[in-house]
XYZ file of C-alpha atoms in Angstrom:
318
model
C 0.000 0.000 0.000
C 1.398 3.376 -0.998
C 1.796 5.775 1.934
C 3.641 9.076 2.280
C 3.545 12.285 4.361
C 2.841 15.832 3.212
C 3.502 17.821 6.365
C 0.853 16.672 8.828
C -1.292 15.062 6.077
C -0.857 11.315 5.664
C -1.932 10.043 2.240
C -2.530 6.340 1.710
C -4.438 4.027 -0.569
C -8.033 3.178 0.281
C -9.723 1.735 2.264
C -9.013 4.350 4.926
C -11.393 3.231 7.663
C -11.929 -0.294 8.907
C -14.657 -0.956 11.448
C -16.775 -3.865 12.605
C -19.615 -3.272 10.121
C -19.422 -6.232 7.762
C -21.823 -7.847 5.328
C -22.281 -10.720 7.763
C -23.069 -8.324 10.618
C -25.641 -6.448 8.496
C -27.306 -9.655 7.310
C -27.402 -10.973 10.891
C -29.202 -7.790 11.970
C -31.728 -8.252 9.153
C -32.337 -11.846 10.255
C -32.834 -10.723 13.865
C -35.313 -8.099 12.628
C -37.250 -10.791 10.743
C -37.654 -13.058 13.793
C -40.953 -11.482 15.034
C -42.578 -11.944 11.602
C -41.176 -15.495 11.388
C -42.730 -16.395 14.740
C -46.063 -14.797 13.793
C -46.119 -16.740 10.507
C -46.025 -19.964 12.525
C -48.706 -18.731 14.948
C -51.003 -17.592 12.133
C -50.494 -20.297 9.493
C -49.036 -23.207 11.454
C -45.936 -25.364 11.104
C -46.131 -25.523 7.304
C -45.279 -21.818 7.135
C -42.116 -22.504 9.129
C -41.193 -25.496 6.954
C -41.715 -23.522 3.735
C -39.436 -20.711 4.926
C -36.783 -23.227 6.038
C -37.034 -24.909 2.617
C -36.394 -21.591 0.858
C -33.398 -20.865 3.099
C -31.879 -24.314 2.555
C -32.441 -24.153 -1.215
C -30.951 -20.641 -1.491
C -27.819 -21.620 0.448
C -27.368 -24.832 -1.576
C -27.867 -23.046 -4.908
C -25.357 -20.355 -3.947
C -22.774 -22.898 -2.766
C -23.336 -25.109 -5.809
C -23.082 -22.271 -8.334
C -19.892 -20.929 -6.777
C -18.388 -24.427 -6.632
C -19.172 -25.102 -10.312
C -17.898 -21.698 -11.464
C -14.872 -21.929 -9.137
C -15.706 -18.702 -7.312
C -14.985 -17.979 -3.666
C -17.816 -19.126 -1.430
C -19.924 -16.359 0.137
C -22.477 -18.453 1.983
C -21.018 -17.403 5.352
C -22.019 -13.774 4.722
C -25.658 -14.880 5.343
C -27.008 -12.981 2.308
C -28.416 -16.215 0.832
C -30.135 -16.937 4.147
C -31.759 -13.474 4.109
C -32.903 -13.997 0.515
C -34.405 -17.373 1.464
C -36.321 -15.932 4.431
C -37.654 -12.992 2.384
C -38.698 -15.297 -0.442
C -40.495 -17.580 2.008
C -42.294 -14.586 3.502
C -43.621 -13.735 0.026
C -45.304 -17.111 -0.517
C -48.654 -18.558 0.551
C -48.100 -21.217 3.203
C -49.848 -23.830 1.027
C -47.418 -23.490 -1.906
C -45.846 -26.842 -2.911
C -42.270 -27.131 -1.658
C -40.850 -27.827 -5.117
C -42.235 -24.510 -6.389
C -40.460 -22.746 -3.524
C -37.235 -24.446 -4.655
C -37.820 -23.156 -8.189
C -38.238 -19.651 -6.763
C -35.010 -20.040 -4.792
C -33.176 -21.002 -8.007
C -34.499 -17.892 -9.754
C -33.515 -15.646 -6.826
C -30.001 -16.966 -6.261
C -28.793 -18.228 -9.640
C -30.707 -16.169 -12.219
C -30.975 -12.818 -10.429
C -27.954 -12.819 -8.098
C -25.087 -15.093 -9.136
C -25.259 -14.781 -12.929
C -24.937 -11.005 -12.546
C -21.834 -11.357 -10.355
C -23.105 -12.141 -6.864
C -23.927 -9.907 -3.918
C -23.817 -6.219 -4.809
C -24.156 -6.837 -8.550
C -27.807 -7.869 -8.936
C -30.031 -5.394 -10.805
C -33.175 -6.195 -8.830
C -34.109 -7.606 -5.455
C -33.742 -11.409 -5.823
C -36.680 -12.340 -3.581
C -39.040 -9.837 -5.239
C -38.090 -11.021 -8.720
C -38.539 -14.663 -7.721
C -42.008 -13.895 -6.339
C -43.047 -12.221 -9.595
C -41.690 -15.149 -11.636
C -43.545 -17.664 -9.455
C -46.725 -15.591 -9.664
C -46.622 -15.555 -13.453
C -45.607 -19.227 -13.736
C -47.856 -20.763 -11.049
C -50.753 -18.332 -10.814
C -53.259 -20.594 -9.044
C -51.091 -21.949 -6.204
C -49.527 -18.484 -5.758
C -52.986 -16.945 -5.245
C -54.543 -19.654 -3.058
C -54.520 -18.256 0.463
C -54.994 -20.534 3.509
C -57.170 -19.075 6.250
C -55.394 -17.947 9.427
C -55.583 -20.229 12.465
C -58.208 -18.123 14.265
C -60.723 -18.649 11.429
C -60.198 -22.391 10.970
C -63.044 -24.269 12.596
C -65.419 -21.328 12.283
C -66.117 -22.110 8.636
C -66.017 -25.124 6.317
C -63.519 -23.348 4.035
C -59.751 -23.733 4.433
C -58.794 -20.998 1.956
C -60.161 -17.550 1.245
C -59.468 -14.190 -0.328
C -56.968 -11.757 1.110
C -58.254 -8.398 2.382
C -56.948 -6.751 -0.795
C -58.617 -9.463 -2.877
C -61.960 -8.742 -1.195
C -61.475 -5.017 -1.831
C -60.509 -5.675 -5.459
C -63.628 -7.788 -6.107
C -65.845 -5.285 -4.304
C -68.616 -7.837 -3.818
C -68.671 -8.391 -0.044
C -66.931 -5.470 1.621
C -68.664 -6.282 4.915
C -66.335 -9.300 5.223
C -63.231 -7.111 5.304
C -61.211 -7.657 8.495
C -60.821 -4.893 11.050
C -57.706 -2.757 11.113
C -56.751 -4.431 14.398
C -56.850 -7.876 12.725
C -54.675 -6.463 9.932
C -52.262 -4.940 12.451
C -51.895 -8.223 14.331
C -51.865 -10.325 11.157
C -54.766 -12.763 11.554
C -55.807 -12.446 7.897
C -55.099 -14.321 4.682
C -52.000 -13.496 2.669
C -48.366 -14.365 2.110
C -47.062 -16.078 5.221
C -44.615 -13.385 6.361
C -46.333 -10.175 5.370
C -49.638 -10.294 7.251
C -48.503 -9.157 10.716
C -47.888 -5.410 10.511
C -46.855 -5.135 14.157
C -44.195 -7.849 13.799
C -42.742 -6.170 10.700
C -42.876 -2.760 12.390
C -40.866 -4.100 15.344
C -38.310 -5.477 12.897
C -38.192 -2.216 10.961
C -37.614 -0.176 14.132
C -34.783 -2.545 15.074
C -33.113 -1.987 11.674
C -33.439 1.795 12.083
C -32.040 1.630 15.623
C -29.086 -0.445 14.414
C -28.632 2.024 11.508
C -28.806 -0.866 9.036
C -31.334 1.129 7.027
C -32.151 4.835 6.757
C -35.737 6.026 7.290
C -36.194 7.809 3.948
C -37.446 4.953 1.776
C -39.862 3.453 4.362
C -41.228 6.907 5.241
C -41.671 7.948 1.608
C -43.169 4.561 0.646
C -45.651 4.299 3.537
C -46.407 8.045 3.501
C -47.266 7.950 -0.209
C -49.573 4.962 0.310
C -51.259 6.827 3.186
C -51.806 10.070 1.218
C -52.883 8.286 -2.002
C -55.453 6.209 -0.105
C -56.748 9.306 1.690
C -57.151 11.246 -1.582
C -58.890 8.225 -3.170
C -61.410 8.073 -0.349
C -60.039 4.804 1.037
C -58.933 3.824 4.535
C -55.181 4.651 4.664
C -54.561 2.413 7.693
C -56.074 -0.520 5.800
C -53.759 0.009 2.832
C -50.664 0.344 5.014
C -51.365 -2.791 7.064
C -52.789 -4.944 4.230
C -50.622 -6.851 1.776
C -46.886 -6.345 1.487
C -46.420 -2.630 2.209
C -44.725 -3.084 5.603
C -42.526 -5.977 4.456
C -41.658 -4.181 1.226
C -40.992 -0.759 2.767
C -38.631 -1.956 5.539
C -37.034 -5.115 4.155
C -37.237 -5.184 0.333
C -37.143 -1.615 -0.982
C -34.188 -0.744 1.289
C -31.832 -3.263 -0.342
C -28.478 -1.471 -0.654
C -27.715 -2.739 -4.145
C -31.022 -1.992 -5.812
C -31.997 1.329 -4.203
C -30.533 4.832 -4.776
C -27.511 6.005 -2.813
C -28.415 9.643 -2.133
C -31.134 10.849 0.236
C -33.101 12.702 -2.448
C -32.982 9.631 -4.669
C -34.184 7.425 -1.801
C -37.196 9.697 -1.240
C -38.069 9.656 -4.957
C -37.616 5.871 -4.966
C -39.959 5.464 -1.983
C -42.580 7.771 -3.477
C -42.410 5.814 -6.743
C -42.940 2.534 -4.875
C -45.942 3.965 -3.059
C -47.502 5.447 -6.198
C -47.102 2.276 -8.253
C -48.441 0.141 -5.403
C -51.611 2.208 -5.073
C -52.192 2.570 -8.825
C -52.059 -1.219 -9.236
C -54.215 -1.823 -6.156
C -56.949 0.643 -7.098
C -56.911 0.546 -10.892
C -55.177 -2.699 -11.897
C -56.645 -6.178 -12.304
C -54.256 -7.630 -9.681
C -55.178 -6.747 -6.077
C -51.594 -6.279 -4.831
C -48.879 -4.114 -6.376
C -45.953 -4.001 -3.937
C -43.768 -6.560 -5.733
C -44.307 -5.009 -9.156
C -43.732 -1.508 -7.770
C -40.410 -2.373 -6.106
C -39.226 -4.334 -9.153
C -39.995 -1.411 -11.474
C -38.258 1.081 -9.185
C -35.245 -1.281 -8.928
C -34.918 -1.018 -12.696
C -35.123 2.793 -12.505
C -32.533 3.082 -9.712
C -29.530 3.834 -12.003
C -31.507 6.629 -13.670
C -32.551 8.062 -10.282
C -28.939 7.998 -9.090
C -27.860 9.720 -12.310
C -30.571 12.390 -11.945
C -29.546 13.359 -8.416
C -25.808 12.844 -8.784
C -23.873 15.600 -7.048
C -21.810 17.792 -9.358
C -18.166 18.075 -8.369
C -17.346 21.591 -7.159
C -15.699 23.445 -10.018
C -16.442 20.607 -12.437
C -18.210 20.926 -15.754
C -21.742 19.709 -16.328
C -21.825 16.417 -18.262
């Protein structure tokens, strides 16, 4: 490493600062933040929800290790990023999804979206979000069959039912919509890890406290959903707690690689996620728009970074 003195100024090659913030440490914090939602998924949907998430984690780790072994790359499975991807993918699935379909989704997330583009830090979109969209398009029926939560089993002959957003989208029996308290606690139909708003909120606050994420994207995302719903004459609390807004705002849209670097860009990114989510929910044929919104904004991230790039003092405009 080159190093020389100019008076009291010491000049050396980067990196200049080494601290204890590592990829493994960050991913471990994310996993800790996901524990409340993981526990609630088991309480709400039973042991199969736990097994499906574990299957996704195991498949993601094996696909990452296998791809790196075949391509003779250094193994990165100890950085826990594949584990985080597996948990997030599991949280985006209905608990009744066949296990082999979850393995297909894990292959898409790790091999197609992450490793082929160069591994962690090189993917153009969030791997778990992309895998969910691919599974939704490929296996539409099992990806939209929602088991009833445990508190409703036994009170009806049905074992599956529509999600709150599905009921709102159909507009046929709005009296069957759950209360905001049920949405907040999570005892409603939906993807196994995104129904409990309070569990995800606890995890999000933990990430903010640990400074793993900044508040700009979650605030802009959730705030836009709130204002859009209010202007459209809808219940803003319902739209924040229903579907994947909380999971997406705190855990998916804040991915370092696929979100803007500057504060202004993060706010624009969050607003874009909120706008796209609400447009799809209220005017699209599909009742939920979080995954599509985040995926679209992931694609626009380089353009957002370019738009808000700081000009070097004294430099010329490019």
